[in-house]
PDB file of C-alpha atoms in Angstrom:
ATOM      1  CA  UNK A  66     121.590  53.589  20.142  1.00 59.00           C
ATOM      2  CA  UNK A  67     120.160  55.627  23.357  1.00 50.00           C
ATOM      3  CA  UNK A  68     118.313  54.172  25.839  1.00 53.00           C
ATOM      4  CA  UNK A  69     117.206  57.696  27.129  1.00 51.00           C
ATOM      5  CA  UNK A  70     116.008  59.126  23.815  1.00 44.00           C
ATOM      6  CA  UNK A  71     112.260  58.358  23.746  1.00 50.00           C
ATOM      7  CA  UNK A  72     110.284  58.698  20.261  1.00 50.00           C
ATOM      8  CA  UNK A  73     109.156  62.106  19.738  1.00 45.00           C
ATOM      9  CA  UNK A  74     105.548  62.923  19.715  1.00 44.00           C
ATOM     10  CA  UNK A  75     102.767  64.138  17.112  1.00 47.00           C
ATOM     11  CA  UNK A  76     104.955  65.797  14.717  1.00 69.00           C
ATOM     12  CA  UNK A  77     104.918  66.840  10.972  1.00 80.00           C
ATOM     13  CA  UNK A  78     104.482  63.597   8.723  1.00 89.00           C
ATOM     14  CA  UNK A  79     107.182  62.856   6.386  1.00 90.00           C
ATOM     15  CA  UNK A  80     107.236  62.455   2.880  1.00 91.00           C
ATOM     16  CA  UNK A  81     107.895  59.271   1.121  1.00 88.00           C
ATOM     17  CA  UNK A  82     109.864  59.984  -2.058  1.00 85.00           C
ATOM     18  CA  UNK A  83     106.966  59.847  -4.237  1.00 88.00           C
ATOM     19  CA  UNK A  84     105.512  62.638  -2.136  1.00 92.00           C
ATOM     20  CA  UNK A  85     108.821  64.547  -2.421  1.00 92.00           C
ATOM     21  CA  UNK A  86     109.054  64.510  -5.755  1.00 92.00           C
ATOM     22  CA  UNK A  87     105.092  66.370  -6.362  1.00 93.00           C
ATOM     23  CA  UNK A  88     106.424  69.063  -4.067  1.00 94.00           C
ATOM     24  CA  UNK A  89     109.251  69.407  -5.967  1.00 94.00           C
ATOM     25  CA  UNK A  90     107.749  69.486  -9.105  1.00 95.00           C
ATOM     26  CA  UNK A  91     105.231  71.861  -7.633  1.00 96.00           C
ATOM     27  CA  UNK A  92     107.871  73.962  -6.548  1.00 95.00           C
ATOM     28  CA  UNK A  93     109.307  74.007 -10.023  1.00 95.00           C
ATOM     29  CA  UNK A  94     105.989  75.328 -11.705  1.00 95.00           C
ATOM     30  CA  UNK A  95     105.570  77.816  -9.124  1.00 95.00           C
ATOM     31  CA  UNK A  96     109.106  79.119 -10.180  1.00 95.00           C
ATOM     32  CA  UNK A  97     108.357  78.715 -14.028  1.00 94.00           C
ATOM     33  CA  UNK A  98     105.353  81.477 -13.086  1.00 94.00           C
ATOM     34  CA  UNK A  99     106.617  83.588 -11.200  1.00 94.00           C
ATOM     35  CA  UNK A 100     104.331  82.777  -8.057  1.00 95.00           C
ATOM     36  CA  UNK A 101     105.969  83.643  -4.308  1.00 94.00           C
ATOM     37  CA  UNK A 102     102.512  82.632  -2.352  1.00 95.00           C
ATOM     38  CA  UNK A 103     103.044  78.851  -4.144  1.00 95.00           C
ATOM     39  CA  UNK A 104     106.431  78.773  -3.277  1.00 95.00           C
ATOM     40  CA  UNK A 105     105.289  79.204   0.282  1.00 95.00           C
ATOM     41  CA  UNK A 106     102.538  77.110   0.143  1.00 95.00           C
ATOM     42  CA  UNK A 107     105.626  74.151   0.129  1.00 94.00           C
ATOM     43  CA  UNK A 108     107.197  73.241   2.955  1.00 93.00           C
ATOM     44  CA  UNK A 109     110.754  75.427   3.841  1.00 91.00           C
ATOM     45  CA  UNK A 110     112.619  72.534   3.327  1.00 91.00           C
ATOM     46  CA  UNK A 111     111.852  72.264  -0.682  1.00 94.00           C
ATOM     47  CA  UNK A 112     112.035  75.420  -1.578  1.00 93.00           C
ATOM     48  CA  UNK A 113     115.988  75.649   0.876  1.00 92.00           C
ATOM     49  CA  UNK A 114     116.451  72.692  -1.640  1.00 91.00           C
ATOM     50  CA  UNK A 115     115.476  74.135  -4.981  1.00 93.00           C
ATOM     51  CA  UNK A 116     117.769  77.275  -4.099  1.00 91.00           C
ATOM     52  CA  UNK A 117     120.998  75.290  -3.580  1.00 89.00           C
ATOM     53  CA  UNK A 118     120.470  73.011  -6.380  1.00 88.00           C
ATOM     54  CA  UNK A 119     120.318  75.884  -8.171  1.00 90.00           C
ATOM     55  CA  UNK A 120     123.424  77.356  -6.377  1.00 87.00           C
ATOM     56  CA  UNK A 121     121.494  80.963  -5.315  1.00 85.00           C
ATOM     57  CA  UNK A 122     122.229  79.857  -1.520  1.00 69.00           C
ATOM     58  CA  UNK A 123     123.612  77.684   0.907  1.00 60.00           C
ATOM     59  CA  UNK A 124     121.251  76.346   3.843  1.00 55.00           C
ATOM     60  CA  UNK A 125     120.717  79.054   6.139  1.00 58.00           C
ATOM     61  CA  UNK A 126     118.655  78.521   9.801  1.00 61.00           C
ATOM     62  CA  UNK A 127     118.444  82.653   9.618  1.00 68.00           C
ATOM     63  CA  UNK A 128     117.132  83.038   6.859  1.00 79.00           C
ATOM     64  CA  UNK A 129     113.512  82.255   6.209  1.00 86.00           C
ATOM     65  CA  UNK A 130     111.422  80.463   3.595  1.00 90.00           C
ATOM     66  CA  UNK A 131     110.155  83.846   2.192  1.00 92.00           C
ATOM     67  CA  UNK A 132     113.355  85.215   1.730  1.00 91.00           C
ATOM     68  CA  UNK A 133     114.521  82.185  -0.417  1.00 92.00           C
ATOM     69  CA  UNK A 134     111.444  81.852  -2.539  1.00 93.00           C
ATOM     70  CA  UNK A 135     111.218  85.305  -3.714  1.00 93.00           C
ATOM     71  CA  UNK A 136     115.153  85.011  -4.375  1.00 92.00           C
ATOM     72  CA  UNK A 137     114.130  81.973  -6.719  1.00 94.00           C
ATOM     73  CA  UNK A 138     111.402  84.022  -8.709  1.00 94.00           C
ATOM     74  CA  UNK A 139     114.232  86.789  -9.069  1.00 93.00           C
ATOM     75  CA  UNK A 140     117.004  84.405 -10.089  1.00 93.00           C
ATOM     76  CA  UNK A 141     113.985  83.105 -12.709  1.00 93.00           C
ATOM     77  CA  UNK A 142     113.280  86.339 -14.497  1.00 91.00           C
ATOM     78  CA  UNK A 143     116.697  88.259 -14.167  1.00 91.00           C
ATOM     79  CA  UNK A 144     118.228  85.109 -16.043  1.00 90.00           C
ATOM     80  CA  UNK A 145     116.093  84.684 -18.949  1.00 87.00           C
ATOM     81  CA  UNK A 146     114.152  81.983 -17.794  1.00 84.00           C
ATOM     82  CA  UNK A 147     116.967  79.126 -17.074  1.00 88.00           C
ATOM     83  CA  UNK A 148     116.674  75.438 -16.656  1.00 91.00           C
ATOM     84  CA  UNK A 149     115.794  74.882 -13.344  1.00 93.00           C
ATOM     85  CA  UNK A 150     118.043  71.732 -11.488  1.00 91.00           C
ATOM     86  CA  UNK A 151     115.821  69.688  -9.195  1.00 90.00           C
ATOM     87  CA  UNK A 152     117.407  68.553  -6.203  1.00 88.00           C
ATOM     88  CA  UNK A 153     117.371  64.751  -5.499  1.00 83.00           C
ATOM     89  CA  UNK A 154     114.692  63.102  -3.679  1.00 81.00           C
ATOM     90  CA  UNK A 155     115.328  61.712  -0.644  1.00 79.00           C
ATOM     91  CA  UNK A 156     115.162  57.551  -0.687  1.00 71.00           C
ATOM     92  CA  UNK A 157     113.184  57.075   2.660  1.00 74.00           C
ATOM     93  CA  UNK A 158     110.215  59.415   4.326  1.00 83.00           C
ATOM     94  CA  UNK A 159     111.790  62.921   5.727  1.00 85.00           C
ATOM     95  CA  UNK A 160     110.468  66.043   6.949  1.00 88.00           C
ATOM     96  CA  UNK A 161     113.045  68.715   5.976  1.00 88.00           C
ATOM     97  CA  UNK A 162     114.304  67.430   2.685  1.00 86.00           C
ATOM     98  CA  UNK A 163     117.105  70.347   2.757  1.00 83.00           C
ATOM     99  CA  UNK A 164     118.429  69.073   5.624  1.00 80.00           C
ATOM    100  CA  UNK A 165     117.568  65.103   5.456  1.00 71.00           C
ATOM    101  CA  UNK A 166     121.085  64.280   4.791  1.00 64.00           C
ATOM    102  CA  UNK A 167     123.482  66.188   6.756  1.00 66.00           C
ATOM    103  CA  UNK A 168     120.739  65.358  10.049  1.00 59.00           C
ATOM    104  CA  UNK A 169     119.989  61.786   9.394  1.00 52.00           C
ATOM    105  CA  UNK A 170     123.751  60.266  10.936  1.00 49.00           C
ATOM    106  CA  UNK A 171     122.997  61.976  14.160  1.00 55.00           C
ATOM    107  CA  UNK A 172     119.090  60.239  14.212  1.00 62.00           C
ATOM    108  CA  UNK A 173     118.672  57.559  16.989  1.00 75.00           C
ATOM    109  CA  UNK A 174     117.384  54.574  15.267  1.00 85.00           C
ATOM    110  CA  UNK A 175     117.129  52.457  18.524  1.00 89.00           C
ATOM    111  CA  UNK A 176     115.868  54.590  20.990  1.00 88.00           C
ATOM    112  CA  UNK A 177     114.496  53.615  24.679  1.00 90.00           C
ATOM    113  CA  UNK A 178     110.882  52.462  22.971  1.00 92.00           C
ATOM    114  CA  UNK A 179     113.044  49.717  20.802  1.00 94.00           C
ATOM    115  CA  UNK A 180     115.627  48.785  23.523  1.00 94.00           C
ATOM    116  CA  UNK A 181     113.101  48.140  25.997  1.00 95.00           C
ATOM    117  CA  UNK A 182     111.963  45.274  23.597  1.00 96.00           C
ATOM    118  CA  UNK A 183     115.258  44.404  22.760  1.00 96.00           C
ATOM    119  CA  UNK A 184     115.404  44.035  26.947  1.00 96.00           C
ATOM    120  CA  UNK A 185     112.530  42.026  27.309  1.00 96.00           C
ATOM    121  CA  UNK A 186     113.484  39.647  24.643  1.00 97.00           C
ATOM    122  CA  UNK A 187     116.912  38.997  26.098  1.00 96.00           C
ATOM    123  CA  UNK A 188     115.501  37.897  28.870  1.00 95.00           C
ATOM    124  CA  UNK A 189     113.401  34.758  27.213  1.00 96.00           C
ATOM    125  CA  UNK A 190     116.370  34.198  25.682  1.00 96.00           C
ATOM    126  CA  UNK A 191     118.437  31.268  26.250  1.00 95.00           C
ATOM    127  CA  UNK A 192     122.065  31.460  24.785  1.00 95.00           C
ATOM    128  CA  UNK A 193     124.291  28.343  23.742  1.00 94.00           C
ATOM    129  CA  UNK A 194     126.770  27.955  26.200  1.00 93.00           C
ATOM    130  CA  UNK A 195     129.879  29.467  24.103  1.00 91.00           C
ATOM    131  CA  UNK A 196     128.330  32.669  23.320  1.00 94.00           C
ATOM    132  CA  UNK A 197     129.441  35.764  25.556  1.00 94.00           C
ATOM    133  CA  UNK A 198     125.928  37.459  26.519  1.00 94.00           C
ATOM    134  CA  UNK A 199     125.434  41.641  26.228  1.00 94.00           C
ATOM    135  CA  UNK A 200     124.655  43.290  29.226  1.00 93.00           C
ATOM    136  CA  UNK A 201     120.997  43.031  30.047  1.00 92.00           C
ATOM    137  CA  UNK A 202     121.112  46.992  29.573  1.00 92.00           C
ATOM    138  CA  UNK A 203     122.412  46.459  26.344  1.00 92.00           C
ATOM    139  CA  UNK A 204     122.604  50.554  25.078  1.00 89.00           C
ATOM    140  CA  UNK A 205     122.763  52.394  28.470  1.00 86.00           C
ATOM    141  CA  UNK A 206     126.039  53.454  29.483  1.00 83.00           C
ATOM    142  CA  UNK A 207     126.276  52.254  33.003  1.00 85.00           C
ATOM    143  CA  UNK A 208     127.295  49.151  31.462  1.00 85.00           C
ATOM    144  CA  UNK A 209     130.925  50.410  29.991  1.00 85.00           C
ATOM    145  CA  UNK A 210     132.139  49.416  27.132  1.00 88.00           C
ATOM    146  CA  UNK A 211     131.429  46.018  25.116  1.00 91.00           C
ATOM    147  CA  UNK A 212     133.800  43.415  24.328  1.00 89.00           C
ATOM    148  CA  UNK A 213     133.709  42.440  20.867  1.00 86.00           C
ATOM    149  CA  UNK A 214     132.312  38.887  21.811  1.00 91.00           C
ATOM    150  CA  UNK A 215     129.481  40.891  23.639  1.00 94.00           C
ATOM    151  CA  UNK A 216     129.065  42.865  20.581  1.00 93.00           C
ATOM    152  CA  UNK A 217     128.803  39.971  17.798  1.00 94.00           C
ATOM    153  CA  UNK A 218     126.345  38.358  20.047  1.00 96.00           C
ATOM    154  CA  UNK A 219     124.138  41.541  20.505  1.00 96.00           C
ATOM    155  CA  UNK A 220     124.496  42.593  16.695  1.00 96.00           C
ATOM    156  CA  UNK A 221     123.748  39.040  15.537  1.00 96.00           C
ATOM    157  CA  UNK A 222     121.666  37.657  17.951  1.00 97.00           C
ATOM    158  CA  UNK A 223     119.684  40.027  20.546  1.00 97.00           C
ATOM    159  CA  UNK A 224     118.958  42.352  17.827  1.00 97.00           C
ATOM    160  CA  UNK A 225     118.184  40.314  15.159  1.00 97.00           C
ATOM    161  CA  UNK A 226     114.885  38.972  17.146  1.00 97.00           C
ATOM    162  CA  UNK A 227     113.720  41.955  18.426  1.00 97.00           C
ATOM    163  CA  UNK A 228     114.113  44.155  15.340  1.00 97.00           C
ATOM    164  CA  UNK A 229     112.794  41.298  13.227  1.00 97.00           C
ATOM    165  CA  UNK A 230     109.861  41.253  15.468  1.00 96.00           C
ATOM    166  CA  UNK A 231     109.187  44.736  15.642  1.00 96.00           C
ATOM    167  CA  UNK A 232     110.172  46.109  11.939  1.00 96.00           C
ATOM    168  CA  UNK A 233     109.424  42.984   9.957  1.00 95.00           C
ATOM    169  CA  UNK A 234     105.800  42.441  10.126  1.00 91.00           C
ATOM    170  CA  UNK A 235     102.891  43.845   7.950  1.00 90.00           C
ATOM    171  CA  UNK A 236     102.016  46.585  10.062  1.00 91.00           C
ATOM    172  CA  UNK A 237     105.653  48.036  10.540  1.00 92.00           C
ATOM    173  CA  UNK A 238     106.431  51.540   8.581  1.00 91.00           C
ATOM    174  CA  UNK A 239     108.249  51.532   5.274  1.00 89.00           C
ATOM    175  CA  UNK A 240     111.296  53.609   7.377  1.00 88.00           C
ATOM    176  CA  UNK A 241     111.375  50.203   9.524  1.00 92.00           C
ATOM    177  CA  UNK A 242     110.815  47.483   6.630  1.00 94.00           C
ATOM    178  CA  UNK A 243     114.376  49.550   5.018  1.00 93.00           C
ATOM    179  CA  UNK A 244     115.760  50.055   8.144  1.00 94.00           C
ATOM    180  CA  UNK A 245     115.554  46.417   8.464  1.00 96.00           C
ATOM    181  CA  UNK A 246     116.559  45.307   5.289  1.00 96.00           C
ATOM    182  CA  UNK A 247     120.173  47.614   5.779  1.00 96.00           C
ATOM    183  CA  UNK A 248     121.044  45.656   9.406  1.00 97.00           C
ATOM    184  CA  UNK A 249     120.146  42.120   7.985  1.00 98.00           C
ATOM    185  CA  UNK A 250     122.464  42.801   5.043  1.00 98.00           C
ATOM    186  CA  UNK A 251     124.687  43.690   7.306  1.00 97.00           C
ATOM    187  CA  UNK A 252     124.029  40.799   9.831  1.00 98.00           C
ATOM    188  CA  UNK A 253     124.245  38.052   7.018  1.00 98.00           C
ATOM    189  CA  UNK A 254     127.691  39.574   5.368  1.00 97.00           C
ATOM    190  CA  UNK A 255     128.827  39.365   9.212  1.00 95.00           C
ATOM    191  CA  UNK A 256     127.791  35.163   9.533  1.00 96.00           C
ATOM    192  CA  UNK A 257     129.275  34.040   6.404  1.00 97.00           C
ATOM    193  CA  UNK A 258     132.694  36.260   6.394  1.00 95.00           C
ATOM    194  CA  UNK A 259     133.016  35.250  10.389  1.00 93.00           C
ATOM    195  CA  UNK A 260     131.974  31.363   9.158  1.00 94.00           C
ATOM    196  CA  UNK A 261     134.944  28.823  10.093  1.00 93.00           C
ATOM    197  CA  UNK A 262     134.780  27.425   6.347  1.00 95.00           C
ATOM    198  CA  UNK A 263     134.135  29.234   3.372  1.00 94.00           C
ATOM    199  CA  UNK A 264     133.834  28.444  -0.309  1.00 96.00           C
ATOM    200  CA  UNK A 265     133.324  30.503  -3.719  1.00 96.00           C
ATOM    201  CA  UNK A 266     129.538  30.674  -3.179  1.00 97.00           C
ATOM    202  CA  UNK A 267     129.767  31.761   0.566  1.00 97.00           C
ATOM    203  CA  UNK A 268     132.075  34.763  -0.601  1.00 97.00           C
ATOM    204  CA  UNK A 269     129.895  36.337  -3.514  1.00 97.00           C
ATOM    205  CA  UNK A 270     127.498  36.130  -0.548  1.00 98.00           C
ATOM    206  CA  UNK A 271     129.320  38.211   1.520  1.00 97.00           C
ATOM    207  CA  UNK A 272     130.499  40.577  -1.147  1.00 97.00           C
ATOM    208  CA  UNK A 273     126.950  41.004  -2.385  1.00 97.00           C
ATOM    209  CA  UNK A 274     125.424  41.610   1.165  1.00 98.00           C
ATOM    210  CA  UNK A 275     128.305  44.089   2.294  1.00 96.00           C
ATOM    211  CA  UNK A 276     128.192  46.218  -0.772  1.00 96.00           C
ATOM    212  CA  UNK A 277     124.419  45.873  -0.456  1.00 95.00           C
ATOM    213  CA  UNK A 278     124.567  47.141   3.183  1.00 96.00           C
ATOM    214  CA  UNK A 279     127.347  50.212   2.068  1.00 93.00           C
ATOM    215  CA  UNK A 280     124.812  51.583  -0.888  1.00 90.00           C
ATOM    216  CA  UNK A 281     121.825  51.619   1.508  1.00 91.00           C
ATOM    217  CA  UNK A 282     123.481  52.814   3.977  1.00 89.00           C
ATOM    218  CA  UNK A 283     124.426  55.860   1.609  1.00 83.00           C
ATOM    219  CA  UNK A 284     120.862  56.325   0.734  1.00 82.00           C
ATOM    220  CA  UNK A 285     119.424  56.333   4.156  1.00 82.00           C
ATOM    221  CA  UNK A 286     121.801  58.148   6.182  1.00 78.00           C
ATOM    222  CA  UNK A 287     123.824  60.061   3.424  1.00 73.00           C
ATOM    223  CA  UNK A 288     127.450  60.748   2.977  1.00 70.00           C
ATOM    224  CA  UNK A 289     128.608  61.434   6.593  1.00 70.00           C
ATOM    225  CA  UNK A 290     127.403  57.783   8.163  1.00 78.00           C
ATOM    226  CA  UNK A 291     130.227  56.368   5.967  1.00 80.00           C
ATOM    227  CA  UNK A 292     133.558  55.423   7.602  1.00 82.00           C
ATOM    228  CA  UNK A 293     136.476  54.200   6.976  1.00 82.00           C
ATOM    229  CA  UNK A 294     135.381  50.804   8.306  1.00 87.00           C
ATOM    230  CA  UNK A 295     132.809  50.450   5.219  1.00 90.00           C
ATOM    231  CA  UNK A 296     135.439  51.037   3.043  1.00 88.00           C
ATOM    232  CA  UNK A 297     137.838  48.434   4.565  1.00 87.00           C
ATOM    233  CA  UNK A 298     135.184  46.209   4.676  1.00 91.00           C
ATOM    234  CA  UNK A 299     134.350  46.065   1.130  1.00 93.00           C
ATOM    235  CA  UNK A 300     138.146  43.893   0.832  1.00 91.00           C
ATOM    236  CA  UNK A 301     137.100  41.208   3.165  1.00 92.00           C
ATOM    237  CA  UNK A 302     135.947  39.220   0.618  1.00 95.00           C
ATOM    238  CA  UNK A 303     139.388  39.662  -1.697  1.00 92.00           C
ATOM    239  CA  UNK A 304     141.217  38.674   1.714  1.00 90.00           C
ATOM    240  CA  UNK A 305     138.370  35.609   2.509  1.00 93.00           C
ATOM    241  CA  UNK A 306     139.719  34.336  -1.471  1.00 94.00           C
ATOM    242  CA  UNK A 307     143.245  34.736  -0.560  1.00 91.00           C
ATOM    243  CA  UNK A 308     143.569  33.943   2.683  1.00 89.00           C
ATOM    244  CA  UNK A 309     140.768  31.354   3.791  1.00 92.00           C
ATOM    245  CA  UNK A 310     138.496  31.282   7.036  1.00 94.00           C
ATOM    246  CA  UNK A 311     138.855  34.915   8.707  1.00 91.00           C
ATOM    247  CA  UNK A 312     139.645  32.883  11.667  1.00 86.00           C
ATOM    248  CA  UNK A 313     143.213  32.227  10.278  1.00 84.00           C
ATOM    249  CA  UNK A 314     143.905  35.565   9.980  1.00 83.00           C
ATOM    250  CA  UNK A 315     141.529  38.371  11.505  1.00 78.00           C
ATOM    251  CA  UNK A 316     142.494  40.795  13.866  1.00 73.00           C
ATOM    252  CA  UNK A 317     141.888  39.396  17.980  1.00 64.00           C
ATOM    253  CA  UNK A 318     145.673  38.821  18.324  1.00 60.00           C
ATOM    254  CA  UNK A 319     146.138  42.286  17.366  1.00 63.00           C
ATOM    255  CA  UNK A 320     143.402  43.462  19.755  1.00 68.00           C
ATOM    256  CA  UNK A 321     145.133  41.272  22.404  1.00 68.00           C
ATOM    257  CA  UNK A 322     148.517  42.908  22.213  1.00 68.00           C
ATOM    258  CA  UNK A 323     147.044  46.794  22.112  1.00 72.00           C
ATOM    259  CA  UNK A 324     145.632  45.688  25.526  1.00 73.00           C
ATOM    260  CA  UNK A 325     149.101  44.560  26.873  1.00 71.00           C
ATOM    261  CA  UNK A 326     150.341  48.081  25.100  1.00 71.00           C
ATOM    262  CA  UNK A 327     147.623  50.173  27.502  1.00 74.00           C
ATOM    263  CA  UNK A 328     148.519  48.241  30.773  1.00 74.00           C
ATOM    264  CA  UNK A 329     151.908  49.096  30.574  1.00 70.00           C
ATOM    265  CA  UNK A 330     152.363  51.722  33.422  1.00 69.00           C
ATOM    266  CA  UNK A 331     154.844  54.509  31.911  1.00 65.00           C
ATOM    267  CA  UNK A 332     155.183  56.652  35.190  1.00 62.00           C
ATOM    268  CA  UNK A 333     155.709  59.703  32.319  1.00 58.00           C
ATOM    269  CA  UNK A 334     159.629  59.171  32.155  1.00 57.00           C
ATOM    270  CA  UNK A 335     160.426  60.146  28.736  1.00 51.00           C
ATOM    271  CA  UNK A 336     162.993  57.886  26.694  1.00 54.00           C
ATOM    272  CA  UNK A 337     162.340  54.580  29.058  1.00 54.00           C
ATOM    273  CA  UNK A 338     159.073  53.551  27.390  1.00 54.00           C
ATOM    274  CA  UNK A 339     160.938  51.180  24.696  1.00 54.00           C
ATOM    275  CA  UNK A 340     162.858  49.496  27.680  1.00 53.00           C
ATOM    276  CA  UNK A 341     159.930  48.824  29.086  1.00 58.00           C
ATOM    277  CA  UNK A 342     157.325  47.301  26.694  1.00 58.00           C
ATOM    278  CA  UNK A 343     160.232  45.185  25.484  1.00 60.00           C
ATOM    279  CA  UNK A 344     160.870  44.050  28.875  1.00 61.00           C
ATOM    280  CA  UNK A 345     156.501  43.175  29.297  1.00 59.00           C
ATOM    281  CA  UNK A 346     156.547  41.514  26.032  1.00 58.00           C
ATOM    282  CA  UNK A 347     159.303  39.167  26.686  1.00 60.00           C
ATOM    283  CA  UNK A 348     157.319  38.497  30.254  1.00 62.00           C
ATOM    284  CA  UNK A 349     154.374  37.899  29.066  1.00 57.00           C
ATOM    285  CA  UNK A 350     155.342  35.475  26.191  1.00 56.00           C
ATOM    286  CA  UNK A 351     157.686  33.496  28.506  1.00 56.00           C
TER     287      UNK A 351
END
């Protein structure tokens, strides 16, 4: 989320994974016959692809498409005519399919063309009074940092209408239509784990919509958008059967003590620091 990044202009078009797939197959039969000039006729990012799945070379920005297609026609004949290994399509529209998933984490998905909306929307919208409302520059960073009550009402609220306005229509892009399909997940797993009852059925909802949300997640934005969070997250619903209502249990208390922790003023004398957060706990709980 960057409200400065603006959508880029006329660029190359992607290619959905149907489209991906004829180029790689292309690619293949171009290798098969020994022909460097169809090789190049493909896009650098197919033929970077077909050479690592084949393990001749690892992505290289200096080294250009020529280089690595006549390497593939040489690896084809010195070898005796080997099985060729495709490389995986990509599950959503890309441009560089050698580099789709180590790039995609760093991609803003709600740039200053979708916050804007999200903006405009927030101000038509009228909040119950116990929700906490996101700044009105929800994204920029003059605002600070969010509170998690500002957060749950952005994620689940602000963004919810504008992204279901914007991506869920007919006319919105395939990219958008999954994009939006991967945050709802996400959204609904959120409502029914955060719910203040919960029963058998409301659980298999939330396990089924969070490992929904984790396996699209790993085919949209590969490997490196997963944290340790998603992981973590996929117990919530062992802990919703064990424990009851997250509200019992979950983790503000926690978050309310690490803030008493980062008040405490240590003035840097070493071996006093024990005496001292003892001392402001005992205060504080008096």
């Amino acid at each position: 989320m960057d409200a400065k990044e603006k959508q880029d202009g006329a660029r190359v078009q992607p290619h959905m994974p149907a489209q991906q797939q004829q180029e790689l197959d292309s690619g293949i039969e171009a290798i098969r016959k020994g022909s460097v000039t169809a090789l190049l006729r493909l896009r650098r990012g197919y033929v970077v692809a077909l050479a690592e799945a084949n393990n001749l070379s690892k992505a290289d920005q200096t080294v250009g498409k020529a280089a690595y297609a006549q390497a593939l026609v040489n690896w084809y004949k010195q070898c005796n005519q080997p099985e060729i290994r495709c490389p995986p399509i990509f599950p959503r529209p890309v441009v560089n399919l050698s580099t789709a998933r180590s790039n995609a984490p760093s991609t803003t998905i709600l740039d200053h063309s979708v916050l804007s909306e999200v903006w405009k929307d927030m101000q038509k919208t009228t909040l119950p009074s116990y929700m906490t409302r996101a700044p009105r520059n929800l994204g920029s960073r003059s605002h600070g940092k969010l509170k998690a009550d500002q957060w749950r009402t952005a994620g689940l609220v602000n963004l919810v209408i504008t992204l279901c306005r914007l991506w869920g229509g007919i006319n919105a892009s395939q990219k958008n239509q999954v994009l939006l399909r991967n945050y709802i997940s996400l959204v609904i797993a959120i409502h029914w784990a955060t719910s203040r009852t919960t029963s058998n059925h409301h659980i298999e909802i939330v396990e089924q919509f969070l490992v929904y949300y984790v396996h699209s997640t790993l085919e949209i934005f590969g490997t490196r958008a997963l944290v340790y969070n998603n992981h973590a997250s996929l117990h919530v619903p062992e802990c919703l059967r064990a424990y009851g209502p997250a509200h019992g249990w979950w983790a503000f208390p926690f978050e309310r003590y690490n803030g008493v922790l980062q008040r405490i003023n240590t003035n840097s004398r070493i071996g006093e620091y024990s005496f001292s957060t003892v001392g402001l706990l005992l205060t504080s709980n008096r």
